[in-house]
Every structure is written in C-alpha cells, then in structure tokens.
C-alpha cells in the first residue's frame, strides 16, 4: 500500500530533492523523472522507479494507478504526497502529478551489438541538456540503436535532459565513452562514422549511408575537433542559405538522421 | 562618446531590467538581446539598438567597437557598465560582454511578398520560447521568407527566444496573425499550405512542394486543431519508428523544411 509523506523535513524528501544537483546524482547514482507521460514511457520500457511520489487526487487516474501497482510489485516505494512537496521536488510551480526516482543505468561499449540497428547517433562534448534530451527523442523516433556520448557531455540524467527527452531516456540505450575507446571499438567491426562539419565539402544528401551508420555531432559552439573529424569516414555539411551560418546541434542531428533513414528505407 | 553607468539605481538600468518581463516589453515595445554574436548579427541585418551596454574591458574588441560606433552613429546610446550590472540586466551569472535594447518590429500580413521566397514557415500556438528561437534559426538556414506566428504563440522577443534564435530574430521576418486572417491572406494568391500532423496518411517525402510552400507546425502538446489541419492543402506525417510517437516541434519543422528545400533545390 502507498504510504503518505506530508512533511518537507522527511529525510526521503530531502534526499530526493538533492537529486536536482549533479553531484548528488553521482553520489546516489539515482535521478529524477517527472510527469505521467515520461514515467509511463519508462514503465513500458521496463524501467520502474525505486520510489514514486504522486498527488493524492491523481491516484485514481488509470495510468497513475498502473504505475503505483507496478512500482510496488517491483519492490519500490509509492508515496502519496502534497502538491507543495511535488513542487519542491520538481523545482517547478506546476509539477506533474507524479515524480519518480530511478537508479541510473547505461550500456557499456563492449555490450553494444552494432548489428541491432542500421543507424546510431553520437554526440561529442554536448553541453546543453535540452539538446541532449531532444537528440534522445529524435534517436527514439528514427529507431537508432543508441546514443554514444563522447568525452565530457552534459549529464543525460539531469532534470532538464530527462524532461526534454520526453521519456526517450528510458528507451534509447546510452553509451558513455572517451573518444579513443569509442574509435577503437568502432574499428573492430563494420560501419561508417559520419561527421557533421561546417568545413566539409560533401553535401549531406550525397553519401549512400550503408548500415550501420554512426552519425557524429560535435560541440554546440566549437563543432568537432579537427582530428576527430579527420578520423571519420565521411564528413558532410548541411547547406545553409541564410545570414547566420549555423544550425542548432539537435536540429542538425535530426536533419541528418532522417536523411540516413530515408536512404536506408526509401519511400 | 559612450557614457558610464555604474549604479544599480540608475533609472535606465531599472527600466531595461524590466524588459525581462513580458508585460513591460509590451508597454515599452522594446526587448533585450545579449551577446556579441547576436548583436553583431543584428547590426549586419541593419538593426541597431536604442541603447547598448558593454563591459569596460570589452570596448577594445573590434566587434564591440564596431557596435558602439554604429549605435552612436544611428543616434543610440552606448553605455559602459560593470559586470554586475550586465549580470543584473541579463539575469545570468556569466552575461555576454554586450547587451542591446531594441525597438520591437514585425512585418504586417499585408506587407508580405510571397514570391520573395519558395518556402515559408508557420507555427500555431507555439508555447516554448526555445522552440520558437530554434525555428527562427532554422528558418534563416533554409532561407525561408519568414515565420508566421499564428494565434497565441509565445513572445518572440522574450529573452529565451532571442537567445535560442542566435540572431535569426533579426534576419527572419516575423508575421503575427490570427488564423482566419492568415488563411484569408493565403488564399489571395498561390501557394500550398502543408500541415505536419500525426494523423496524416501522406509520408512527408511524397509531395512535390511547389513554390511557395507554407509549412505549418502545431502546438507542442496538442498539434494542430482538426479544422486547421483540414483547411490545409496537404497533410503529411514524419514516420516514427520508436516507442514514443512524437518529435520535438522545432525538430519536426526542420526535418520538413530541409526536405522541402531538397525538393525545390535538388542536389
């Protein structure tokens, strides 16, 4: 049965509140996800929270009830609480009706089966959590095998990244790796590494994009380091007709990803 | 010659600070833009600030010097100030080295020349300022004639939207219109209105996309109202292979826009 917590001073509330901070996420190896849609997406992907908080008046919603039941069946804690505490946990004035606390997870490089999907995404030193979440959401949409986070990327378990992913954090395997390790692993099997680069001379529509294709997007402000780009099999650019000469990193990744999908699965 | 302001209590500092708030932007009909890149983009697009604030140690930067000179030549105010005041004005701990105060501008529906570009973007009830700014940036990149903001969209002059646009706010014409007025105007000339819709049966790669094409994206959570979608000439969907069934609105717009560009200007 769910229990109720109504005091801000409750130790669980305090420790969960800390998960908004990266250092505490690292120490606890847990993270927060908010909102019925995202928690339901997680449940459908087989990820259940260690603890979930819900507003009393939401418990009768069928999806909330399903979450409570599944969480408790898996040995987790379902906690009825107040709108004020939900606000405090989420950091938003209008929190969703549910908040979940999940154990962190990730996929090891050695465990990746590159034949599992024709398209994989990779991002290098991505800084913006919204971009990371949006790229995860795009990765889900194009059926990518996973997202490689190369070198020092923003934390995929940050509240902003989880929110922007709209649940794709739970459905898209994430593999964190240093560049040298990633490249060494990549070269143990088949697959073309394709770099997005402003300096490239090849139009992004030209290559054949055989499976598996690994699409690599660089840092938002600086792009890829030249030696990283040089190590790729193909370097392509997206034409820009405007006055500025840049696209948002998540936008460029999506335009590329859907183009690869079109070449691999034409209409 | 630039003058210096170092007091938080300065009336100009106070009134500019208020521009972070929508109500005050509406009253003053002015808005804020931050950062050397964005202010330079604006200058190159012929938009100069009524007032600009800069940190003393940045005045020797050639682009800052060019901004100061152009602003003063146009009768604007160039104001040297402290890092603390720049922080206060920008609301960020690490503000850019320059902040500009600009008069709002927009393009009237009647002033739009649809033959000026083969592709136009439109967004309906867009809620997220980051999405709006990102769509402006994409509009610049694909050479769109402008962005129509239909019905009650988020304010394009909000600090977040201006920042996400990376300067495209100054290069892409913005036309705000009610749906009925937009549709009436559209039907006075040539052009296909193309709706992105999860319910559509036509794959986004199928249509011919003759010029001018008007691409319409709906509200992030709800999509387009059914009667709006029904009034469009073509309704298309972007295939999604994943477990979630959605793309970020700015992502979907960009995938569509680059596809139209490809059909109109093939490789």
Coordinates of C-alpha atoms in Angstrom, one line a residue:
Chain A
X1 CA 0.0 0.0 0.0
X2 CA 1.2 3.5 -0.7
X3 CA 2.3 5.5 2.3
X4 CA 1.9 9.2 2.8
X5 CA 4.5 11.9 3.3
X6 CA 3.4 15.4 4.0
X7 CA 6.4 17.0 5.8
X8 CA 9.2 18.8 4.0
X9 CA 11.5 17.6 6.7
X10 CA 11.0 14.0 5.8
X11 CA 14.5 12.5 5.1
X12 CA 13.4 10.9 1.9
X13 CA 12.0 14.2 0.6
X14 CA 15.3 15.8 1.5
X15 CA 17.5 13.2 -0.2
X16 CA 15.3 13.2 -3.4
X17 CA 15.3 17.0 -3.5
X18 CA 19.1 16.8 -3.7
X19 CA 18.9 14.8 -7.0
X20 CA 18.4 18.1 -8.9
X21 CA 22.1 18.6 -8.3
X22 CA 24.7 16.7 -10.4
X23 CA 27.0 15.9 -7.5
X24 CA 24.2 14.3 -5.5
X25 CA 23.1 12.3 -8.5
X26 CA 26.6 11.0 -8.9
X27 CA 26.8 10.1 -5.2
X28 CA 23.4 8.5 -5.0
X29 CA 23.5 7.1 -8.6
X30 CA 19.9 7.9 -8.9
X31 CA 18.0 10.6 -10.9
X32 CA 14.5 12.2 -11.1
X33 CA 11.9 11.9 -13.8
X34 CA 8.7 13.9 -13.8
X35 CA 5.3 13.7 -15.3
X36 CA 2.9 10.9 -16.1
X37 CA 3.8 10.6 -19.7
X38 CA 7.5 10.1 -19.0
X39 CA 7.0 7.7 -16.1
X40 CA 4.6 5.7 -18.2
X41 CA 7.1 5.6 -21.1
X42 CA 9.6 4.3 -18.6
X43 CA 7.3 1.7 -17.3
X44 CA 6.5 0.5 -20.8
X45 CA 10.3 0.3 -21.4
X46 CA 10.6 -1.9 -18.3
X47 CA 12.1 0.8 -16.0
X48 CA 10.4 1.2 -12.7
X49 CA 11.2 3.8 -10.1
X50 CA 12.8 3.0 -6.7
X51 CA 10.3 5.4 -5.3
X52 CA 7.5 7.4 -6.8
X53 CA 5.6 10.4 -5.5
X54 CA 2.1 11.2 -6.5
X55 CA -0.6 13.7 -5.6
X56 CA -3.5 12.3 -3.7
X57 CA -6.1 13.4 -6.2
X58 CA -4.2 11.7 -9.1
X59 CA -4.2 8.2 -7.6
X60 CA -7.5 7.3 -9.4
X61 CA -6.1 8.1 -12.8
X62 CA -5.6 4.7 -14.5
X63 CA -2.0 5.4 -15.6
X64 CA -1.1 6.6 -12.1
X65 CA -2.7 3.5 -10.6
X66 CA -0.8 1.3 -13.0
X67 CA 2.4 3.0 -12.1
X68 CA 1.7 2.6 -8.3
X69 CA 0.9 -1.1 -8.8
X70 CA 4.0 -1.8 -11.0
X71 CA 6.3 0.1 -8.7
X72 CA 5.1 -1.7 -5.6
X73 CA 5.1 -5.1 -7.4
X74 CA 8.8 -4.5 -8.2
X75 CA 9.6 -3.7 -4.5
X76 CA 9.6 0.1 -5.0
X77 CA 8.0 2.7 -2.8
X78 CA 4.8 4.5 -3.8
X79 CA 4.3 7.7 -1.8
X80 CA 1.3 9.9 -1.7
X81 CA 2.2 13.5 -1.1
X82 CA 1.1 17.1 -1.3
X83 CA 1.3 19.5 -4.3
X84 CA 3.7 21.6 -2.3
X85 CA 6.2 18.7 -1.9
X86 CA 5.8 17.7 -5.5
X87 CA 6.6 21.3 -6.4
X88 CA 9.6 21.3 -4.1
X89 CA 10.9 18.0 -5.6
X90 CA 10.4 19.1 -9.2
X91 CA 11.5 22.7 -8.8
X92 CA 8.5 23.8 -10.9
X93 CA 5.5 25.8 -9.8
X94 CA 3.2 23.4 -11.7
X95 CA 4.8 20.0 -11.2
X96 CA 3.4 16.9 -13.0
X97 CA 1.2 14.7 -10.9
X98 CA 4.0 12.1 -10.5
X99 CA 7.7 12.1 -9.9
X100 CA 9.9 9.0 -10.0
X101 CA 13.3 8.3 -8.5
X102 CA 15.2 5.9 -10.7
X103 CA 18.5 4.1 -10.5
X104 CA 21.0 5.3 -13.1
X105 CA 21.7 2.9 -16.0
X106 CA 23.9 2.9 -19.0
X107 CA 25.2 0.5 -21.6
X108 CA 28.8 -0.5 -21.7
X109 CA 30.7 -0.1 -25.0
X110 CA 31.6 -3.7 -25.0
X111 CA 27.9 -4.7 -24.7
X112 CA 26.9 -2.8 -27.9
X113 CA 25.7 -5.0 -30.7
X114 CA 26.1 -2.8 -33.8
X115 CA 24.0 -5.1 -35.9
X116 CA 21.0 -4.3 -33.8
X117 CA 20.2 -1.2 -35.8
X118 CA 21.2 0.4 -39.1
X119 CA 21.7 3.9 -37.5
X120 CA 23.4 5.0 -34.4
X121 CA 23.9 8.6 -33.0
X122 CA 26.9 10.0 -31.3
X123 CA 27.5 13.4 -29.7
X124 CA 30.8 14.8 -28.7
X125 CA 31.1 17.3 -25.7
X126 CA 27.4 18.2 -25.9
X127 CA 26.8 21.0 -23.4
X128 CA 23.1 21.7 -23.4
X129 CA 20.8 19.3 -21.5
X130 CA 17.9 20.4 -23.8
X131 CA 19.8 19.4 -26.8
X132 CA 20.8 16.1 -25.3
X133 CA 17.2 15.3 -24.4
X134 CA 16.0 16.4 -27.8
X135 CA 18.6 14.2 -29.5
X136 CA 17.4 11.2 -27.4
X137 CA 13.9 11.9 -28.5
X138 CA 15.0 12.0 -32.2
X139 CA 17.0 8.8 -31.7
X140 CA 13.9 7.1 -30.5
X141 CA 11.9 8.4 -33.5
X142 CA 14.4 7.2 -36.1
X143 CA 14.9 3.9 -34.4
X144 CA 18.5 4.5 -33.6
X145 CA 20.4 1.7 -31.8
X146 CA 21.6 4.1 -29.2
X147 CA 23.3 7.4 -28.4
X148 CA 27.1 7.5 -27.8
X149 CA 28.1 10.3 -25.5
X150 CA 31.7 11.1 -26.4
X151 CA 34.1 12.7 -23.9
X152 CA 32.6 15.2 -21.4
X153 CA 29.0 15.7 -22.3
X154 CA 26.3 17.2 -20.1
X155 CA 24.7 14.7 -17.7
X156 CA 21.9 12.8 -19.5
X157 CA 20.2 12.3 -16.1
X158 CA 19.8 16.0 -15.4
X159 CA 16.3 17.1 -14.8
X160 CA 16.3 19.2 -18.0
X161 CA 17.7 16.4 -20.2
X162 CA 15.2 13.9 -18.9
X163 CA 12.4 16.4 -19.4
X164 CA 13.4 17.2 -23.0
X165 CA 13.8 13.5 -23.8
X166 CA 10.0 13.1 -23.2
X167 CA 10.8 9.6 -22.0
X168 CA 13.3 8.6 -24.7
X169 CA 16.0 8.4 -22.0
X170 CA 14.4 5.2 -21.0
X171 CA 14.0 3.7 -24.5
X172 CA 17.3 4.7 -26.2
X173 CA 20.5 3.0 -24.9
X174 CA 23.1 5.5 -23.8
X175 CA 26.8 4.6 -24.1
X176 CA 29.3 6.9 -22.5
X177 CA 32.9 6.7 -23.8
X178 CA 36.1 8.5 -24.3
X179 CA 36.9 9.2 -28.0
X180 CA 39.9 6.9 -28.2
X181 CA 37.9 4.0 -26.7
X182 CA 34.9 4.7 -29.0
X183 CA 37.1 4.8 -32.1
X184 CA 38.9 1.6 -31.1
X185 CA 35.6 -0.2 -30.6
X186 CA 34.2 1.2 -33.8
X187 CA 37.1 -0.1 -35.8
X188 CA 36.7 -3.7 -34.5
X189 CA 33.7 -4.1 -36.8
X190 CA 31.8 -2.7 -39.8
X191 CA 30.2 0.7 -40.0
X192 CA 30.9 4.2 -41.3
X193 CA 31.5 7.1 -39.0
X194 CA 29.9 10.2 -40.5
X195 CA 30.8 13.6 -39.1
X196 CA 28.7 16.7 -39.4
X197 CA 31.0 19.6 -40.1
X198 CA 30.7 23.2 -41.3
X199 CA 34.0 22.8 -43.1
X200 CA 33.1 19.7 -45.1
X201 CA 32.7 19.8 -48.9
X202 CA 30.3 16.9 -49.2
X203 CA 26.6 17.7 -49.2
X204 CA 24.7 15.6 -46.6
X205 CA 22.4 14.2 -49.3
X206 CA 25.3 12.7 -51.3
X207 CA 26.6 9.6 -49.4
X208 CA 25.0 6.2 -49.5
X209 CA 24.8 5.7 -45.7
X210 CA 25.2 1.9 -45.5
X211 CA 24.2 0.2 -42.3
X212 CA 25.4 0.6 -39.7
X213 CA 25.9 4.3 -40.0
X214 CA 27.3 6.2 -37.0
X215 CA 26.4 9.9 -37.1
X216 CA 28.7 12.1 -35.0
X217 CA 27.6 15.6 -33.9
X218 CA 30.2 18.0 -32.3
X219 CA 30.1 20.5 -29.5
X220 CA 27.4 23.3 -30.0
X221 CA 29.9 26.2 -30.1
X222 CA 33.1 24.6 -31.5
X223 CA 31.9 21.7 -33.6
X224 CA 34.2 18.6 -33.7
X225 CA 37.9 18.9 -33.0
X226 CA 39.7 18.7 -36.4
X227 CA 41.5 15.4 -35.6
X228 CA 38.1 13.8 -34.6
X229 CA 36.6 14.9 -37.9
X230 CA 39.7 13.6 -39.8
X231 CA 39.3 10.2 -38.2
X232 CA 35.7 9.9 -39.6
X233 CA 35.0 8.0 -42.8
X234 CA 32.8 10.8 -44.3
X235 CA 32.4 14.4 -43.5
X236 CA 29.3 16.1 -44.6
X237 CA 27.7 19.6 -44.4
X238 CA 24.1 20.7 -44.4
X239 CA 23.7 23.7 -46.8
X240 CA 22.7 26.9 -45.1
X241 CA 21.2 29.7 -47.2
X242 CA 20.8 32.3 -44.5
X243 CA 22.8 35.1 -43.0
X244 CA 23.9 33.1 -40.0
X245 CA 25.9 30.0 -40.7
X246 CA 24.8 27.6 -38.0
X247 CA 22.1 25.2 -37.0
X248 CA 21.2 24.1 -33.5
X249 CA 23.1 20.8 -32.8
X250 CA 19.9 18.9 -32.2
X251 CA 18.4 20.2 -35.4
X252 CA 21.4 19.3 -37.5
X253 CA 21.4 15.8 -36.0
X254 CA 17.8 15.3 -36.8
X255 CA 18.0 16.5 -40.4
X256 CA 20.9 14.1 -40.8
X257 CA 19.3 11.2 -39.0
X258 CA 16.1 11.4 -41.1
X259 CA 18.2 11.7 -44.3
X260 CA 20.1 8.5 -43.4
X261 CA 16.7 6.8 -42.6
X262 CA 15.4 7.8 -46.0
X263 CA 18.4 6.4 -47.8
X264 CA 18.3 3.1 -45.8
X265 CA 14.5 2.8 -46.0
X266 CA 13.4 4.8 -49.1
X267 CA 9.8 5.7 -49.6
Chain B
X1 CA 31.2 59.1 -26.8
X2 CA 30.0 56.3 -24.6
X3 CA 28.9 57.3 -21.1
X4 CA 29.3 55.2 -18.0
X5 CA 26.7 53.8 -15.6
X6 CA 27.8 52.0 -12.5
X7 CA 24.8 52.4 -10.2
X8 CA 22.0 49.8 -9.9
X9 CA 19.7 52.6 -9.0
X10 CA 20.2 54.3 -12.4
X11 CA 16.7 54.7 -14.0
X12 CA 17.8 53.4 -17.3
X13 CA 19.2 50.2 -15.7
X14 CA 15.9 49.8 -13.9
X15 CA 13.7 50.2 -16.9
X16 CA 15.9 47.9 -19.0
X17 CA 15.9 45.3 -16.3
X18 CA 12.1 45.2 -16.5
X19 CA 12.3 44.1 -20.2
X20 CA 12.8 40.5 -19.0
X21 CA 9.1 40.6 -18.2
X22 CA 6.6 40.3 -21.0
X23 CA 4.2 43.0 -19.7
X24 CA 7.0 45.5 -19.6
X25 CA 8.2 44.6 -23.1
X26 CA 4.6 45.1 -24.3
X27 CA 4.4 48.5 -22.6
X28 CA 7.8 49.7 -23.7
X29 CA 7.7 48.0 -27.1
X30 CA 11.3 47.2 -26.6
X31 CA 13.3 44.0 -25.9
X32 CA 16.7 42.7 -24.9
X33 CA 19.3 40.9 -26.9
X34 CA 22.5 39.6 -25.3
X35 CA 25.9 38.6 -26.6
X36 CA 28.4 39.8 -29.1
X37 CA 27.4 37.3 -31.8
X38 CA 23.7 38.1 -31.7
X39 CA 24.2 41.9 -31.6
X40 CA 26.6 41.6 -34.5
X41 CA 24.2 39.5 -36.4
X42 CA 21.6 42.3 -35.7
X43 CA 24.0 45.0 -36.9
X44 CA 24.7 43.1 -40.1
X45 CA 21.0 42.8 -40.7
X46 CA 20.6 46.6 -40.2
X47 CA 19.1 46.5 -36.7
X48 CA 20.8 48.8 -34.2
X49 CA 20.0 49.1 -30.5
X50 CA 18.4 52.1 -29.0
X51 CA 20.9 51.5 -26.1
X52 CA 23.7 49.1 -25.7
X53 CA 25.6 48.2 -22.5
X54 CA 29.1 46.9 -22.6
X55 CA 31.8 45.9 -20.1
X56 CA 34.7 48.3 -19.9
X57 CA 37.3 45.7 -20.7
X58 CA 35.4 44.6 -23.9
X59 CA 35.5 48.0 -25.6
X60 CA 38.7 47.3 -27.4
X61 CA 37.3 44.2 -29.1
X62 CA 36.8 45.1 -32.8
X63 CA 33.3 43.9 -33.0
X64 CA 32.3 45.7 -29.8
X65 CA 33.9 48.9 -31.1
X66 CA 32.0 48.5 -34.3
X67 CA 28.8 48.1 -32.4
X68 CA 29.5 51.2 -30.3
X69 CA 30.3 53.2 -33.4
X70 CA 27.2 52.1 -35.3
X71 CA 24.9 52.5 -32.4
X72 CA 26.1 56.1 -31.7
X73 CA 26.0 57.0 -35.4
X74 CA 22.4 55.9 -35.5
X75 CA 21.6 58.1 -32.5
X76 CA 21.6 55.4 -29.9
X77 CA 23.2 55.3 -26.5
X78 CA 26.4 53.3 -25.8
X79 CA 26.9 52.7 -22.1
X80 CA 29.9 51.4 -20.4
X81 CA 29.0 49.5 -17.3
X82 CA 30.1 46.9 -14.7
X83 CA 30.0 43.1 -14.9
X84 CA 27.5 43.2 -12.0
X85 CA 25.1 45.4 -13.9
X86 CA 25.4 43.3 -17.0
X87 CA 24.6 40.3 -14.9
X88 CA 21.6 42.0 -13.5
X89 CA 20.3 43.0 -16.9
X90 CA 20.9 39.6 -18.4
X91 CA 19.7 37.5 -15.5
X92 CA 22.7 35.3 -16.0
X93 CA 25.8 34.8 -13.8
X94 CA 28.0 35.0 -16.8
X95 CA 26.5 37.5 -19.1
X96 CA 27.9 38.2 -22.5
X97 CA 30.0 41.3 -22.9
X98 CA 27.3 43.3 -24.6
X99 CA 23.5 43.7 -24.1
X100 CA 21.3 45.7 -26.5
X101 CA 17.9 47.2 -26.1
X102 CA 16.0 47.2 -29.4
X103 CA 12.7 48.5 -30.6
X104 CA 10.2 45.7 -31.4
X105 CA 9.5 45.2 -35.0
X106 CA 7.3 42.9 -37.1
X107 CA 6.0 42.5 -40.6
X108 CA 2.4 43.1 -41.4
X109 CA 0.5 40.4 -43.2
X110 CA -0.4 42.8 -46.0
X111 CA 3.2 43.6 -46.5
X112 CA 4.3 40.1 -47.2
X113 CA 5.5 39.3 -50.7
X114 CA 5.1 35.6 -51.0
X115 CA 7.1 35.5 -54.2
X116 CA 10.2 36.6 -52.2
X117 CA 11.0 33.0 -51.2
X118 CA 10.0 29.5 -52.2
X119 CA 9.5 28.4 -48.5
X120 CA 7.8 30.0 -45.6
X121 CA 7.3 28.6 -42.1
X122 CA 4.3 29.0 -39.8
X123 CA 3.7 27.9 -36.2
X124 CA 0.5 27.8 -34.4
X125 CA 0.2 28.3 -30.6
X126 CA 3.8 27.6 -30.1
X127 CA 4.4 27.7 -26.4
X128 CA 8.1 27.2 -25.8
X129 CA 10.5 30.1 -26.4
X130 CA 13.4 27.8 -27.1
X131 CA 11.4 26.1 -29.8
X132 CA 10.5 29.5 -31.3
X133 CA 14.1 30.7 -31.3
X134 CA 15.3 27.4 -32.8
X135 CA 12.6 27.5 -35.5
X136 CA 13.8 31.1 -36.4
X137 CA 17.4 29.8 -36.6
X138 CA 16.2 27.0 -38.9
X139 CA 14.2 29.5 -41.0
X140 CA 17.3 31.5 -41.5
X141 CA 19.3 28.4 -42.5
X142 CA 16.8 27.2 -45.1
X143 CA 16.3 30.7 -46.5
X144 CA 12.7 30.9 -45.5
X145 CA 10.8 34.1 -46.4
X146 CA 9.6 34.5 -42.9
X147 CA 7.9 32.9 -39.9
X148 CA 4.2 33.3 -39.4
X149 CA 3.1 33.1 -35.7
X150 CA -0.5 32.0 -35.8
X151 CA -2.9 32.7 -32.9
X152 CA -1.4 32.9 -29.4
X153 CA 2.3 32.0 -29.6
X154 CA 5.0 32.6 -27.1
X155 CA 6.6 36.1 -27.3
X156 CA 9.3 36.0 -30.0
X157 CA 11.0 38.9 -28.1
X158 CA 11.4 37.0 -24.9
X159 CA 15.0 36.7 -23.7
X160 CA 14.9 32.9 -24.2
X161 CA 13.6 33.1 -27.7
X162 CA 16.0 35.8 -28.7
X163 CA 18.9 33.7 -27.3
X164 CA 17.8 30.4 -28.9
X165 CA 17.4 32.3 -32.3
X166 CA 21.2 33.1 -32.2
X167 CA 20.4 36.3 -34.0
X168 CA 17.9 34.9 -36.6
X169 CA 15.2 37.0 -34.9
X170 CA 16.9 39.9 -36.7
X171 CA 17.2 38.3 -40.1
X172 CA 13.9 36.4 -40.5
X173 CA 10.7 38.4 -40.9
X174 CA 8.1 37.6 -38.3
X175 CA 4.4 38.0 -39.1
X176 CA 1.9 37.6 -36.3
X177 CA -1.6 36.8 -37.4
X178 CA -4.9 35.2 -36.3
X179 CA -5.7 32.0 -38.1
X180 CA -8.7 33.4 -40.1
X181 CA -6.7 36.4 -41.3
X182 CA -3.7 34.3 -42.2
X183 CA -5.9 31.8 -44.2
X184 CA -7.7 34.6 -45.9
X185 CA -4.5 36.3 -46.9
X186 CA -3.0 33.0 -48.1
X187 CA -5.9 32.3 -50.4
X188 CA -5.5 35.6 -52.2
X189 CA -2.5 34.1 -54.0
X190 CA -0.7 31.0 -55.0
X191 CA 0.9 28.6 -52.5
X192 CA 0.3 25.3 -50.8
X193 CA -0.3 25.2 -47.1
X194 CA 1.3 22.0 -45.7
X195 CA 0.4 20.7 -42.3
X196 CA 2.5 18.5 -40.1
X197 CA 0.1 16.1 -38.4
X198 CA 0.5 12.8 -36.6
X199 CA -2.8 11.7 -38.1
X200 CA -1.9 12.2 -41.7
X201 CA -1.5 9.3 -44.1
X202 CA 0.8 11.0 -46.5
X203 CA 4.6 10.5 -45.9
X204 CA 6.4 13.8 -45.7
X205 CA 8.7 12.7 -48.6
X206 CA 5.9 12.2 -51.1
X207 CA 4.6 15.7 -52.1
X208 CA 6.2 17.9 -54.7
X209 CA 6.3 21.0 -52.6
X210 CA 5.9 23.7 -55.3
X211 CA 7.0 27.2 -54.5
X212 CA 5.8 28.9 -52.5
X213 CA 5.2 26.2 -49.8
X214 CA 3.9 27.3 -46.4
X215 CA 4.8 24.7 -43.7
X216 CA 2.5 24.8 -40.7
X217 CA 3.6 23.3 -37.3
X218 CA 1.0 23.0 -34.5
X219 CA 1.2 23.4 -30.7
X220 CA 3.8 21.2 -29.0
X221 CA 1.4 19.2 -26.9
X222 CA -1.8 19.2 -29.0
X223 CA -0.7 19.6 -32.6
X224 CA -3.0 21.5 -34.9
X225 CA -6.7 21.8 -34.3
X226 CA -8.5 19.4 -36.6
X227 CA -10.3 22.2 -38.5
X228 CA -7.0 24.0 -39.1
X229 CA -5.4 20.8 -40.5
X230 CA -8.5 20.2 -42.6
X231 CA -8.1 23.7 -44.2
X232 CA -4.5 22.8 -45.3
X233 CA -3.8 21.7 -48.9
X234 CA -1.6 18.8 -47.8
X235 CA -1.3 16.9 -44.5
X236 CA 1.9 14.9 -44.0
X237 CA 3.5 12.9 -41.3
X238 CA 7.0 12.1 -40.5
X239 CA 7.5 8.4 -39.8
X240 CA 8.5 7.4 -36.3
X241 CA 10.0 4.0 -35.6
X242 CA 10.4 4.3 -31.9
X243 CA 8.4 3.6 -28.8
X244 CA 7.4 7.2 -28.2
X245 CA 5.3 8.7 -31.0
X246 CA 6.4 12.3 -31.1
X247 CA 9.1 14.6 -32.2
X248 CA 10.0 18.0 -30.7
X249 CA 8.1 20.7 -32.7
X250 CA 11.3 22.5 -33.8
X251 CA 12.9 19.2 -34.9
X252 CA 9.8 18.2 -37.0
X253 CA 9.8 21.6 -38.5
X254 CA 13.4 21.4 -39.5
X255 CA 13.2 17.9 -41.0
X256 CA 10.2 19.1 -43.0
X257 CA 11.9 22.4 -44.1
X258 CA 15.1 20.7 -45.3
X259 CA 13.0 18.1 -47.2
X260 CA 11.1 20.9 -49.0
X261 CA 14.4 22.7 -49.7
X262 CA 15.7 19.4 -51.2
X263 CA 12.7 19.0 -53.5
X264 CA 12.9 22.7 -54.6
X265 CA 16.7 22.7 -55.0
X266 CA 17.8 19.1 -55.5
X267 CA 21.4 18.1 -55.2

